[in-house]
Coordinates of C-alpha atoms in Angstrom, one line a residue:
X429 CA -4.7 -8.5 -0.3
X430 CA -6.3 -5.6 1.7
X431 CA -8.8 -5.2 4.1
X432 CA -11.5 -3.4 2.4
X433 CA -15.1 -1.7 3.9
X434 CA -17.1 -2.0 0.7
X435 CA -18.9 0.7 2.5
X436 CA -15.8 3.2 2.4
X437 CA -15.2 2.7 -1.2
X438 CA -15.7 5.9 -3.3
X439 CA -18.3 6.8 -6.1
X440 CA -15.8 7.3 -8.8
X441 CA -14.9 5.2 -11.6
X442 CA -11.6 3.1 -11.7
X443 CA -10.0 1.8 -15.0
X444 CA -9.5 -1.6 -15.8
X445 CA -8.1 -2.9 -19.1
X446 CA -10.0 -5.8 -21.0
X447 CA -7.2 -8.4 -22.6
X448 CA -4.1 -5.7 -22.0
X449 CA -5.4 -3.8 -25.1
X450 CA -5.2 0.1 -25.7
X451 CA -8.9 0.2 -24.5
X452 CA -10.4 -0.1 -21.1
X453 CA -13.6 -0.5 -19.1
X454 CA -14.8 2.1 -16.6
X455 CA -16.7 0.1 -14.2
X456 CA -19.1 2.9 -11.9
X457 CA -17.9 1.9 -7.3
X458 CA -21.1 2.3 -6.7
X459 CA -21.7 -1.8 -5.9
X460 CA -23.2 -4.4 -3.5
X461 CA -21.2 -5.3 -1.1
X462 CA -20.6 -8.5 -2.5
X463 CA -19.5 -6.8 -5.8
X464 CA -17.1 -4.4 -3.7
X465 CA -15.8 -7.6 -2.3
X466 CA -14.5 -9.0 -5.7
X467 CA -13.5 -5.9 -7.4
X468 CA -11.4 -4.8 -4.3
X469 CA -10.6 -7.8 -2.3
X470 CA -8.3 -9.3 -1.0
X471 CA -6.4 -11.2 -4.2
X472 CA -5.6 -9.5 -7.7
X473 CA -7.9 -10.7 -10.5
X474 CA -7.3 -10.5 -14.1
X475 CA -8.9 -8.1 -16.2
X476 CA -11.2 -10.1 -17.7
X477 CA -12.6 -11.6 -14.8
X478 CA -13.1 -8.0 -13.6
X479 CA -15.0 -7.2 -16.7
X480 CA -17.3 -10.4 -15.8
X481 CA -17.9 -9.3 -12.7
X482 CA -18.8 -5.7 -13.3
X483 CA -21.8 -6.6 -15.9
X484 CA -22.7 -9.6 -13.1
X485 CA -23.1 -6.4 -10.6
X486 CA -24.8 -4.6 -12.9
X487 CA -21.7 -1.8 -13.1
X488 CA -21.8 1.0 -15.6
X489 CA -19.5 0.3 -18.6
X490 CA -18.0 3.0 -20.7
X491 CA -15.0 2.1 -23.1
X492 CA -11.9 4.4 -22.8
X493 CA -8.6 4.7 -23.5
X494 CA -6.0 3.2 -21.2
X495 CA -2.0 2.9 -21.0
X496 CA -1.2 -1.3 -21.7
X497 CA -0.1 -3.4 -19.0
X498 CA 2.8 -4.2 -20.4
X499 CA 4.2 -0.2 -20.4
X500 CA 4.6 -1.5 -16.7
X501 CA 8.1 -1.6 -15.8
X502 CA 8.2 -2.7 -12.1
X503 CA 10.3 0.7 -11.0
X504 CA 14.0 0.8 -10.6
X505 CA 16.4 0.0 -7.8
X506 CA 17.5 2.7 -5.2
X507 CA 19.8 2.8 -3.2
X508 CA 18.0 5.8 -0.6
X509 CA 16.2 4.8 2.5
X510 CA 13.4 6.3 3.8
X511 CA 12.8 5.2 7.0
X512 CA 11.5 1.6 4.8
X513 CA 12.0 -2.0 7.1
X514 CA 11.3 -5.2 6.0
X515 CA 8.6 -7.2 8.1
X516 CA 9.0 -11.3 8.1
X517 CA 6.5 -13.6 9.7
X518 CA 7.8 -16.9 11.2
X519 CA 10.4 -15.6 13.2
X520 CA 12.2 -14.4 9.9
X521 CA 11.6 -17.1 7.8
X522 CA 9.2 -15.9 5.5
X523 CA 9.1 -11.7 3.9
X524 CA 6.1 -10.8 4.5
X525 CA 5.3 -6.6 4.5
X526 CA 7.1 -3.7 3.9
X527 CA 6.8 -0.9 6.9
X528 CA 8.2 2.8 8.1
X529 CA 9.9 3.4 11.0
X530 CA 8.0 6.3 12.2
X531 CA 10.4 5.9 16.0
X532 CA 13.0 3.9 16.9
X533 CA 10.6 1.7 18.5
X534 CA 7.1 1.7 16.2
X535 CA 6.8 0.8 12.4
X536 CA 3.5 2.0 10.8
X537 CA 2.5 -0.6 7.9
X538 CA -0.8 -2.1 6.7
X539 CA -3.0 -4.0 9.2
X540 CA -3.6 -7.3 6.9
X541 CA 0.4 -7.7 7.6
X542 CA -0.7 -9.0 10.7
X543 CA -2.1 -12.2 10.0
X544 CA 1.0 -13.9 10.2
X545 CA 2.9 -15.5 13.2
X546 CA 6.1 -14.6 15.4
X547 CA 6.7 -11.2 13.2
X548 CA 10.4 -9.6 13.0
X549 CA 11.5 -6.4 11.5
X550 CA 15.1 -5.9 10.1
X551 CA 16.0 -3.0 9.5
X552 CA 18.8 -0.7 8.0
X553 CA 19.8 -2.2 5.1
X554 CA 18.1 -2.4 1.5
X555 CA 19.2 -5.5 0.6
X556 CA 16.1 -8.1 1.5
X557 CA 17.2 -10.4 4.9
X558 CA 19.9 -7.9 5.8
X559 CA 19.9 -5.5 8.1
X560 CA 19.1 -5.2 12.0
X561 CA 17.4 -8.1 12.9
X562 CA 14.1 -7.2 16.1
X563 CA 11.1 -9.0 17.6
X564 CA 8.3 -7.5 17.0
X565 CA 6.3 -7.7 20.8
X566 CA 2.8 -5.4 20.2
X567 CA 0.8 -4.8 17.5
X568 CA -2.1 -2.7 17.2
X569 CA -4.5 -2.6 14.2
X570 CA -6.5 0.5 13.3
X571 CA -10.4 0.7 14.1
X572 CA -13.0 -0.2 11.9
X573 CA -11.4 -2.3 9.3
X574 CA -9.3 0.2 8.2
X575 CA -6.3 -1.2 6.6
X576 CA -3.3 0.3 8.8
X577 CA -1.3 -0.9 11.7
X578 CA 1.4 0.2 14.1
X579 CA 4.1 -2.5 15.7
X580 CA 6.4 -2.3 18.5
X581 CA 9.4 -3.0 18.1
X582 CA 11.0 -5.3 21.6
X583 CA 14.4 -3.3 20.8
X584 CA 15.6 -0.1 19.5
X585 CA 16.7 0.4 16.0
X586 CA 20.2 1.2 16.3
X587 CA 19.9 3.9 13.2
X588 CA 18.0 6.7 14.5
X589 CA 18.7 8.4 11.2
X590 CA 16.0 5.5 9.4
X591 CA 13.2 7.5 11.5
X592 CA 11.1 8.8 9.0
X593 CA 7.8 11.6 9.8
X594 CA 3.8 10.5 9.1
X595 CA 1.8 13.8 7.6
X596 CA -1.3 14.6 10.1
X597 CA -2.6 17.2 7.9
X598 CA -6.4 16.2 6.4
X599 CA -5.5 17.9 3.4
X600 CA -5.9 15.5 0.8
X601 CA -3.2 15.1 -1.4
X602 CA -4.6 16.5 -5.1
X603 CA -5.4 14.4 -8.1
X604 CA -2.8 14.2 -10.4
X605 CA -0.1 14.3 -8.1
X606 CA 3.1 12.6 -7.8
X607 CA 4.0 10.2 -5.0
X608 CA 6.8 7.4 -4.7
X609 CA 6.6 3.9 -3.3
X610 CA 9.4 2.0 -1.9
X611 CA 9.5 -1.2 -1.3
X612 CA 10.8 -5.0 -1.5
X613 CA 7.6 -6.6 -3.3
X614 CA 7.5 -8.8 -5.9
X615 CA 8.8 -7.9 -9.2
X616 CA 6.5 -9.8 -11.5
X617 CA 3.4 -11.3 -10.8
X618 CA 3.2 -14.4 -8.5
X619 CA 7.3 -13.7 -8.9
X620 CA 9.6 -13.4 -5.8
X621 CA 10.1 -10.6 -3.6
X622 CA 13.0 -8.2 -4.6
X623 CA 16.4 -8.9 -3.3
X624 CA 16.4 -5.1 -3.3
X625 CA 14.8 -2.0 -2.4
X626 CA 13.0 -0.5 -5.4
X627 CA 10.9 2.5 -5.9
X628 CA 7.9 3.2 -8.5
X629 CA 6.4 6.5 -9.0
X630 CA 2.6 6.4 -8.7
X631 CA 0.1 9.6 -9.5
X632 CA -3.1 9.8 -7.3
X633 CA -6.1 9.0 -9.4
X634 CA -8.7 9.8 -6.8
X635 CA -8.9 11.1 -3.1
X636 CA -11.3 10.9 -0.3
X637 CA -10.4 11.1 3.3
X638 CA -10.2 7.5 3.9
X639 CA -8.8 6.3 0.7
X640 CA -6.2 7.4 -2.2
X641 CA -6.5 6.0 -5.1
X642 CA -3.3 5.5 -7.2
X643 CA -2.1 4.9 -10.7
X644 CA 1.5 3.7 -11.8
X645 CA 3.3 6.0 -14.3
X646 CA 6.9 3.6 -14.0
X647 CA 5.7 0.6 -12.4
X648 CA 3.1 -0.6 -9.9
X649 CA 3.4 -2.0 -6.4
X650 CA 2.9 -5.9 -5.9
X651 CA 2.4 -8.2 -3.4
X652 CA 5.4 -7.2 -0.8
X653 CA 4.8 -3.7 -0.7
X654 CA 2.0 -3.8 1.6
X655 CA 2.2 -1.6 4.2
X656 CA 4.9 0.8 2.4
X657 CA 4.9 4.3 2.6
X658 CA 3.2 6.7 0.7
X659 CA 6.0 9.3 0.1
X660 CA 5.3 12.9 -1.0
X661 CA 6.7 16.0 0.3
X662 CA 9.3 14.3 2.9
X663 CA 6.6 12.4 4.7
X664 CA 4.8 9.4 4.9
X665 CA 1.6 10.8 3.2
X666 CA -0.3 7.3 3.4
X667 CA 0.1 3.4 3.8
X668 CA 0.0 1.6 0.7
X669 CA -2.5 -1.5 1.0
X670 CA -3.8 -3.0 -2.2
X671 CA -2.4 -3.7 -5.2
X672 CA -3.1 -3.8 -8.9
X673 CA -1.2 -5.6 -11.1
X674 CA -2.2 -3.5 -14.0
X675 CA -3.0 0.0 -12.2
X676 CA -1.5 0.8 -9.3
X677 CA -3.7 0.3 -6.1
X678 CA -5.5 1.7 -2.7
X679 CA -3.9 3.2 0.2
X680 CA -5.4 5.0 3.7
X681 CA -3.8 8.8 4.2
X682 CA -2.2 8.8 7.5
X683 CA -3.5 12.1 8.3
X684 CA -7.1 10.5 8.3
X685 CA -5.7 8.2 11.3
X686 CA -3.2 10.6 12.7
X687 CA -5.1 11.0 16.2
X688 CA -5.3 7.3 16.5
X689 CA -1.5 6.6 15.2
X690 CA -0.4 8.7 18.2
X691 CA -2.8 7.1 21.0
X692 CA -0.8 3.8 20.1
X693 CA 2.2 5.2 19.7
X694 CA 2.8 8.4 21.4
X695 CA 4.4 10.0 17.6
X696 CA 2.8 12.5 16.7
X697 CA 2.9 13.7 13.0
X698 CA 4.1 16.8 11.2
X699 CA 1.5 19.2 9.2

């Protein structure tokens, strides 16, 4: 689902579980391109097809334990915004993306959102096809491939209040920390979008400057919740832009793109 640089992708193992069992198979990032490609691309596979491809790349295996998909719940229902919009493509036909309203005229979200035609936002309401209905009339994706994006809105969004901060610090966020997700995505696999806002907490598996990796401790973002924030500490810490169906998923820290958010936006972040 994401746009991903093979090239940017870490050194460190990720977890993926063979058959749902208790047990799991570390497969080593360090790939071919064409490997990256199919273990981070742009569709989920299943596990076993990940196992496949990691002895076809010539991966390092080592067995493991690992929580079972189905400890998975899909998160809860909330009824808190933070600064969350909903993105549709054909003129509000079709959900598409979640985003943050970083100003009452810019939503940041995940650049792959963009392939889609005649984009609206709506905006100030968590049930999905309600709220504050604007044309989307600029978009700007981030430089070299990296999965983020920043929209202009054609109107102001009546709710200042949704207006949420993006973190510019370069500190990266520690392993083992706890973040939340919010978003409209889809509550099962290949399932339809939610017809409300729910939230998942996630703990960061891994960080690099370019890339968080993240693992679900109450459910895991779907297709849907590309492009949602990242939140920690009262801030947009990062744009969610990959998902897992069994893990969790991939997401680029804001503060890594914090000079370029505000040359397209004029917002600058908070430390």
């Amino acid at each position: 689902m994401a746009i991903v640089d093979s090239a940017r992708i870490g050194h460190a193992d990720t977890t993926v579980g063979l058959f749902g069992s208790r047990h799991a198979i570390r497969v080593s990032r360090f790939l071919p391109r064409v490997c990256c490609f199919h273990m981070h691309g742009g569709v989920s596979v299943n596990h076993l097809r990940r196992a496949f491809l990691a002895v076809l790349c010539g991966a390092v295996l080592v067995v493991g334990p690992q929580t079972p998909a189905s400890a998975i719940t899909g998160g809860t229902t909330t009824s808190s915004l933070h600064g969350q919009v909903q993105i549709w493509n054909n003129g509000g036909a079709n959900f598409r993306c979640t985003g943050s309203l970083i100003h009452v005229h810019y939503v940041l979200t995940a650049a792959h959102c963009l392939h889609s035609s005649r984009l609206v936002v709506k905006a100030g309401d968590k049930r999905l096809g309600s709220g504050q209905r604007i044309i989307v009339d600029g978009t700007a994706a981030a430089p070299k491939g990296y999965d983020m994006a920043v929209l202009h809105l054609a109107s102001n969004v009546t709710q200042s209040n949704l207006v949420v901060p993006y973190s510019r610090d370069t500190a990266l966020l520690k392993t083992g920390v706890t973040v939340a997700i919010r978003g409209w995505g889809q509550t099962e696999t290949n399932g339809p979008p939610a017809s409300t806002l729910r939230v998942c907490s996630l703990r960061v598996e891994r960080s690099i400057a370019s890339e968080l990796e993240l693992e679900g401790l109450d459910g895991v973002p779907l297709d849907g919740d590309s492009g949602a924030a990242v939140w920690q500490n009262n801030r947009v810490q990062a744009v969610f832009t990959h998902s897992d169906d069994a893990l969790g998923g991939l997401s680029v820290p804001t503060g890594f793109l914090a000079g370029w958010i505000k040359s397209v936006s004029g917002v600058d972040g908070i430390d």
